[in-house]
PDB file of C-alpha atoms in Angstrom:
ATOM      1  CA  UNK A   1       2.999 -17.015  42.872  1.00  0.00           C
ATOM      2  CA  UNK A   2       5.174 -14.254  43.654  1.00  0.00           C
ATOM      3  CA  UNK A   3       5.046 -10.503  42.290  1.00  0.00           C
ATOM      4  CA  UNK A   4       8.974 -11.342  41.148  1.00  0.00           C
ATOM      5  CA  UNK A   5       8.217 -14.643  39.991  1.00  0.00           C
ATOM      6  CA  UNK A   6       8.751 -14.374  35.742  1.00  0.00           C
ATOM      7  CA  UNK A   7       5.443 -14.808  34.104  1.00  0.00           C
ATOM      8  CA  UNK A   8       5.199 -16.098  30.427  1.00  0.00           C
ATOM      9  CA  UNK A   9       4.819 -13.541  28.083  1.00  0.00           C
ATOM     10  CA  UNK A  10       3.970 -15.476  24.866  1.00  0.00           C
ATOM     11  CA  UNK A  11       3.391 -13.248  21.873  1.00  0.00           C
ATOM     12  CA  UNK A  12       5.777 -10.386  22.071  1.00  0.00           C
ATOM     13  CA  UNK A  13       3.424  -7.056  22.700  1.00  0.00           C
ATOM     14  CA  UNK A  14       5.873  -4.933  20.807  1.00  0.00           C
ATOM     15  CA  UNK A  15       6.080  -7.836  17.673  1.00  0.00           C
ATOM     16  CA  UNK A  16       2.170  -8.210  18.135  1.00  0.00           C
ATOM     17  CA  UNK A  17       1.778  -4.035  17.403  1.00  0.00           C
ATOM     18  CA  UNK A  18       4.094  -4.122  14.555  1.00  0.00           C
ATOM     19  CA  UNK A  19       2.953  -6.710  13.216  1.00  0.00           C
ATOM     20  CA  UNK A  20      -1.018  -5.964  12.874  1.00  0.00           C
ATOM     21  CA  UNK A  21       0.188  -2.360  11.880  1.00  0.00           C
ATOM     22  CA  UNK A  22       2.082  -3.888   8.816  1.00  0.00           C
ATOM     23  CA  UNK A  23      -0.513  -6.793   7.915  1.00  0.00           C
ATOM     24  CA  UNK A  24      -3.804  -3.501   7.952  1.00  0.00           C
ATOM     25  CA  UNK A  25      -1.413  -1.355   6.322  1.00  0.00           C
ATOM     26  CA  UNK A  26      -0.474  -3.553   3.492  1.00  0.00           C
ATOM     27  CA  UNK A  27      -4.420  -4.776   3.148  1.00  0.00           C
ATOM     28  CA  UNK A  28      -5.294  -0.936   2.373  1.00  0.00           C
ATOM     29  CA  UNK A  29      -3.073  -0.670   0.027  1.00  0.00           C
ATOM     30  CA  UNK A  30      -4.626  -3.719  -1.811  1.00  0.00           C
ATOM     31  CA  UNK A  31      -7.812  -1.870  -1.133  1.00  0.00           C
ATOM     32  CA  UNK A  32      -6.639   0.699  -2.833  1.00  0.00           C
ATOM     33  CA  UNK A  33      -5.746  -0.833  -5.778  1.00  0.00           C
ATOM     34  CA  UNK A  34      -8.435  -2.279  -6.013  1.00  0.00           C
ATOM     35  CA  UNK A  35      -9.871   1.012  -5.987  1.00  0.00           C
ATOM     36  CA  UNK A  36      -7.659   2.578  -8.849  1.00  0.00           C
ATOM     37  CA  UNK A  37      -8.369  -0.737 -10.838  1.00  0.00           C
ATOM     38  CA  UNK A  38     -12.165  -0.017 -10.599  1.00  0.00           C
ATOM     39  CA  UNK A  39     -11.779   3.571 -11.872  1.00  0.00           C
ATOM     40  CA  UNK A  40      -8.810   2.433 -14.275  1.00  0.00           C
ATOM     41  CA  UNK A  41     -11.405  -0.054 -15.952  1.00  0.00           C
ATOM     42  CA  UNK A  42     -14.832   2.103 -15.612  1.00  0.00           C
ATOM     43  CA  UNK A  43     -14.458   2.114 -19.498  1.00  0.00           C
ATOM     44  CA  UNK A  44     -15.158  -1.609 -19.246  1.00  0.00           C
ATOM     45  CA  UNK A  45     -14.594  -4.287 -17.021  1.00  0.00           C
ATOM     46  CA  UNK A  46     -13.176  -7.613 -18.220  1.00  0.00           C
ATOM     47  CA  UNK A  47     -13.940 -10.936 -16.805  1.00  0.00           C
ATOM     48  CA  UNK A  48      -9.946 -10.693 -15.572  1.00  0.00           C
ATOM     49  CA  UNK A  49     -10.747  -7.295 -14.032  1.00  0.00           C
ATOM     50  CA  UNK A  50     -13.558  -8.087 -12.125  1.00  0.00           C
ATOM     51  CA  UNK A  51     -12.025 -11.236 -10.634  1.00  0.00           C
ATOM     52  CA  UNK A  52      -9.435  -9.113  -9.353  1.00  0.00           C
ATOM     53  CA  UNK A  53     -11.961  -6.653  -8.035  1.00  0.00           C
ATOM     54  CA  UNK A  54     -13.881  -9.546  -6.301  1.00  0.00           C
ATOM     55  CA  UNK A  55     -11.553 -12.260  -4.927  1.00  0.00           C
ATOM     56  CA  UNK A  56      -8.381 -12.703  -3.166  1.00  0.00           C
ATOM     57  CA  UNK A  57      -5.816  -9.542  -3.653  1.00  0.00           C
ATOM     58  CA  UNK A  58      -2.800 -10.169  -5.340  1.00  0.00           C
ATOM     59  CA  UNK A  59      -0.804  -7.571  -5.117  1.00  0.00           C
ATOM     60  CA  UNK A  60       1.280  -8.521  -8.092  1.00  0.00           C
ATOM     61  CA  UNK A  61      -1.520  -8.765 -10.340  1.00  0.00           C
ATOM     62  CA  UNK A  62      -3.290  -5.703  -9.409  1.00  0.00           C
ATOM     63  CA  UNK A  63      -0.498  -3.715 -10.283  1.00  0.00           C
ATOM     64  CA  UNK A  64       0.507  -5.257 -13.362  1.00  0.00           C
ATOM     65  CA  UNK A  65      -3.234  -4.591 -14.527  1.00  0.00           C
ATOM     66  CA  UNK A  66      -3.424  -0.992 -12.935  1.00  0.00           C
ATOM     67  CA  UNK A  67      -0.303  -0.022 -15.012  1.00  0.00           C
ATOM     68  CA  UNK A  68      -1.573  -1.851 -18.179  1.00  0.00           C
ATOM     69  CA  UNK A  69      -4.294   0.231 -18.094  1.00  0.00           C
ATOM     70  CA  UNK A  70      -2.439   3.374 -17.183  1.00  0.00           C
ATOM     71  CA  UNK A  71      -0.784   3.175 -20.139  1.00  0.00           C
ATOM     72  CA  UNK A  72      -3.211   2.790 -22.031  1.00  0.00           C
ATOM     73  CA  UNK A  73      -5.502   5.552 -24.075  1.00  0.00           C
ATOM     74  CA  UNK A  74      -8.010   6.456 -21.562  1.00  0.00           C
ATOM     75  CA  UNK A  75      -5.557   8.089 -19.320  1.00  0.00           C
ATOM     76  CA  UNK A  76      -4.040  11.161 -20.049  1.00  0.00           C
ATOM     77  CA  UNK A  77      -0.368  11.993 -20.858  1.00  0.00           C
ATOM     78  CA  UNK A  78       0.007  13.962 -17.967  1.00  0.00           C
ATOM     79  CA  UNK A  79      -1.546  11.368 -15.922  1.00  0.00           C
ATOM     80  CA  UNK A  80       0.683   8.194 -17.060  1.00  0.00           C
ATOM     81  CA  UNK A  81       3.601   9.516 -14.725  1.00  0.00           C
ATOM     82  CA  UNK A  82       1.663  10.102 -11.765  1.00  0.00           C
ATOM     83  CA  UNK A  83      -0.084   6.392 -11.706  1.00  0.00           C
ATOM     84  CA  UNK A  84       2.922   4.576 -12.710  1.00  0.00           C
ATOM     85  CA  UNK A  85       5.407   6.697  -9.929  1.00  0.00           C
ATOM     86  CA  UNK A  86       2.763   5.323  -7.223  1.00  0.00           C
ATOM     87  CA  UNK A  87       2.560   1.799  -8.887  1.00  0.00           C
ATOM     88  CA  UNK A  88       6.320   2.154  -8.771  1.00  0.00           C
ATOM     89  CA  UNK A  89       6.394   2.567  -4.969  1.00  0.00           C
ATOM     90  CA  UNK A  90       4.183   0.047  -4.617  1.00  0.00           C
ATOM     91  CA  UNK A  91       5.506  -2.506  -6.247  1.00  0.00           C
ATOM     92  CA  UNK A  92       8.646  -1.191  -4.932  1.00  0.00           C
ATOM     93  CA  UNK A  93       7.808  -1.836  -1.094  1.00  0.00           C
ATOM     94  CA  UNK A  94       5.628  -5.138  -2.267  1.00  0.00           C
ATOM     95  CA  UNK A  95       8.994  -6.912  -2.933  1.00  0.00           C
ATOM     96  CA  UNK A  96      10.816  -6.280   0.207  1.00  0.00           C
ATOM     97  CA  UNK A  97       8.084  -8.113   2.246  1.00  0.00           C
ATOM     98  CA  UNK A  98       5.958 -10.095  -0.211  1.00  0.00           C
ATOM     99  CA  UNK A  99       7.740 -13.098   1.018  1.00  0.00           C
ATOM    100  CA  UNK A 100       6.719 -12.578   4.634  1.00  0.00           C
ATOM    101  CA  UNK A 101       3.409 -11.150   3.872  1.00  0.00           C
ATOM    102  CA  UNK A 102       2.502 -14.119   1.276  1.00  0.00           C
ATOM    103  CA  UNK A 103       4.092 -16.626   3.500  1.00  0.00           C
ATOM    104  CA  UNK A 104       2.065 -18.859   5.969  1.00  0.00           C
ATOM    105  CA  UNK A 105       1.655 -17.365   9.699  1.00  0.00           C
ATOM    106  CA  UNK A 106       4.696 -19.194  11.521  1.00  0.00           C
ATOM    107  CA  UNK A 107       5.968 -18.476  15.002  1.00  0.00           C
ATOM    108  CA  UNK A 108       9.848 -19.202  16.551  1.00  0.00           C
ATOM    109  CA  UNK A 109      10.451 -19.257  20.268  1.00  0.00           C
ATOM    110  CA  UNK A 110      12.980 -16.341  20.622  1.00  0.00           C
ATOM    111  CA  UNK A 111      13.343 -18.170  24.278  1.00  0.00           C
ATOM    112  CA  UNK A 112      11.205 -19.811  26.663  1.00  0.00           C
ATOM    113  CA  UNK A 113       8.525 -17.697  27.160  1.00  0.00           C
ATOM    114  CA  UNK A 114       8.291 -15.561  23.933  1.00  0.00           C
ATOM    115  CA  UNK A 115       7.336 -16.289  20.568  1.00  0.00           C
ATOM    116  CA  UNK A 116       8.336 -14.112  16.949  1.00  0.00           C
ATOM    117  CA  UNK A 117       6.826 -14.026  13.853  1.00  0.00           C
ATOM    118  CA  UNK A 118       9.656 -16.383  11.465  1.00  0.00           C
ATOM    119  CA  UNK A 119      10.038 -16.310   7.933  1.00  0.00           C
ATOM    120  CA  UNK A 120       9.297 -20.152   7.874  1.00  0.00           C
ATOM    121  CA  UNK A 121      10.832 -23.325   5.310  1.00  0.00           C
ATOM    122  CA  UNK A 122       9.141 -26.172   4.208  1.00  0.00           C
ATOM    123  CA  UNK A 123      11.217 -28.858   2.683  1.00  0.00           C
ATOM    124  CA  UNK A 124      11.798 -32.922   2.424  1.00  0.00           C
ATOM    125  CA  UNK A 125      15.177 -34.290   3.085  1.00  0.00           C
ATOM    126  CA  UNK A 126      15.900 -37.499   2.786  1.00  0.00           C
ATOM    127  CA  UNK A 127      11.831 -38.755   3.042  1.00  0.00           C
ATOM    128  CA  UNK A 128      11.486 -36.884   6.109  1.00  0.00           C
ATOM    129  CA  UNK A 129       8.966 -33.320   5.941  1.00  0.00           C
ATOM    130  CA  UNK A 130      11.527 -31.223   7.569  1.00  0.00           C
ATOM    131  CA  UNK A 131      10.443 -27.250   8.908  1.00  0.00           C
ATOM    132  CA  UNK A 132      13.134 -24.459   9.796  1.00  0.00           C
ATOM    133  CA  UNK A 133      12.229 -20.893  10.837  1.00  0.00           C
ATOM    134  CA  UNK A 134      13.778 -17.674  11.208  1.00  0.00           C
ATOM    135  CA  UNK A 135      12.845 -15.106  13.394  1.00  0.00           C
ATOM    136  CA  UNK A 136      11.762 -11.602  11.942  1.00  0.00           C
ATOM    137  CA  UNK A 137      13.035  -8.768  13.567  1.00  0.00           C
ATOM    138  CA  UNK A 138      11.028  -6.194  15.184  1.00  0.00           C
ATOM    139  CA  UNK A 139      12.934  -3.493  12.950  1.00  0.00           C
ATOM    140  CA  UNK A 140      12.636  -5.432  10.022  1.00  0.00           C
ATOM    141  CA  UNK A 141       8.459  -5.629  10.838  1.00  0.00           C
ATOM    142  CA  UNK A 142       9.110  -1.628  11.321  1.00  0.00           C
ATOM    143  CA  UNK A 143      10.636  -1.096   8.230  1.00  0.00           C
ATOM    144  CA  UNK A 144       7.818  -3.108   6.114  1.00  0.00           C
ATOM    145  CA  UNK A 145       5.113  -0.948   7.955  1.00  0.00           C
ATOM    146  CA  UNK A 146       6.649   2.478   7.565  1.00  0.00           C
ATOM    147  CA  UNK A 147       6.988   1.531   4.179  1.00  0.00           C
ATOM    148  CA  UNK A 148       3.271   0.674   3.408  1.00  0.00           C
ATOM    149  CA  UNK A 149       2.366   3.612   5.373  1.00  0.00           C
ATOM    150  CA  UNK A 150       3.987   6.052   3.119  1.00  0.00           C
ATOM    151  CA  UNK A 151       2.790   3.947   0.042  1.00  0.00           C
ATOM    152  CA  UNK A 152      -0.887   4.648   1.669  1.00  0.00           C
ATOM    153  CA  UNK A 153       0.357   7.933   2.425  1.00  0.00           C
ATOM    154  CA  UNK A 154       1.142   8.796  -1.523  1.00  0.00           C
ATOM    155  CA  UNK A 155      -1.857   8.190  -3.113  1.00  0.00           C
ATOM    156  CA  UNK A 156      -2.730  11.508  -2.689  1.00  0.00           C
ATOM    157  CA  UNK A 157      -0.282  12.008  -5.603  1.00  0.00           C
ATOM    158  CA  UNK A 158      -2.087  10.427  -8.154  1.00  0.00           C
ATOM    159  CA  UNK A 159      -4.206  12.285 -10.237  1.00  0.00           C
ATOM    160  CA  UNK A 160      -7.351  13.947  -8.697  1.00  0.00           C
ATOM    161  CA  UNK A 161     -10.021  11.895 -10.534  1.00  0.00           C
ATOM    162  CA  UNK A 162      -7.989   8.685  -9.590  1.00  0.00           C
ATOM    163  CA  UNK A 163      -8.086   9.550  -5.589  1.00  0.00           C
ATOM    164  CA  UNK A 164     -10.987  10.327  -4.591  1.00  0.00           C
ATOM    165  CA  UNK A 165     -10.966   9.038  -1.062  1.00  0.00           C
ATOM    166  CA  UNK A 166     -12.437   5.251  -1.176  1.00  0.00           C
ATOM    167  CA  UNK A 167     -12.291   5.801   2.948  1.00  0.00           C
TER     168      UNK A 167
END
């Protein structure tokens, strides 16, 4: 085969980058959380808690239980703000890509030789199982990582006995 000869290029380098970035950023976060939980609930841990703290993360959950402890009376007035503000960002990012990050792992040809990560659909149409996909852009993947980054990035706002580094 010739040096000019087009060789397959399969998985998109620049898609496969962005995308691992997003996926490790997004599982620290629900690290994390997991973290704040634990020190949320050191008061004493439910049987709800400590399922969360041992299985699967969901995102959703963990913050709805961080924040239903924050507001409760073992944390501070002053502290309140400062947990809920990060839970806020949090949850805030969690949205935008939840569907993509809680979706199955699909790929699209983007043309011959390359596949994208897609945004896939599942439905039956007239008795037939029929699949569609969407491509995800590289700056949307961009966007979802620099987004968990700075959520990782702002824990350091929460209040000293809450971040101590779990790293």
């Amino acid at each position: 085969m010739s040096d000019d000869a087009q060789q397959p290029t399969g998985f998109d380098p620049e898609y496969r980058g962005e995308l691992g970035g997003m996926f490790l950023a997004w599982r620290r976060i629900e690290f994390l959380l997991k973290c704040l939980l634990a020190d949320l609930s050191a008061a004493g841990i439910s049987n709800a808690d400590e399922a969360l703290l041992t299985g699967v993360p969901d995102t959703e959950a963990l913050i709805h239980r961080c924040r239903e402890l924050t507001n409760g009376d073992d944390v501070s007035n002053d502290e309140k703000p400062l947990i809920n503000n990060w839970l806020d960002t949090v949850d805030q990012a969690r949205r935008g890509a939840a569907p993509f990050l809680r979706s199955h792992s699909a790929f699209v040809r983007t043309d011959q030789q390359t596949w994208a990560p897609a945004f896939m659909t599942v439905e039956v149409q007239d008795g037939q199982l029929r699949t569609d996909g969407e491509a995800v852009s590289i700056e949307q993947l961009r966007i979802w990582h620099s987004t968990a980054a700075a959520c990782e990035g702002s824990w350091g706002t929460l209040p000293p006995r809450f971040r101590r580094s779990p790293r």
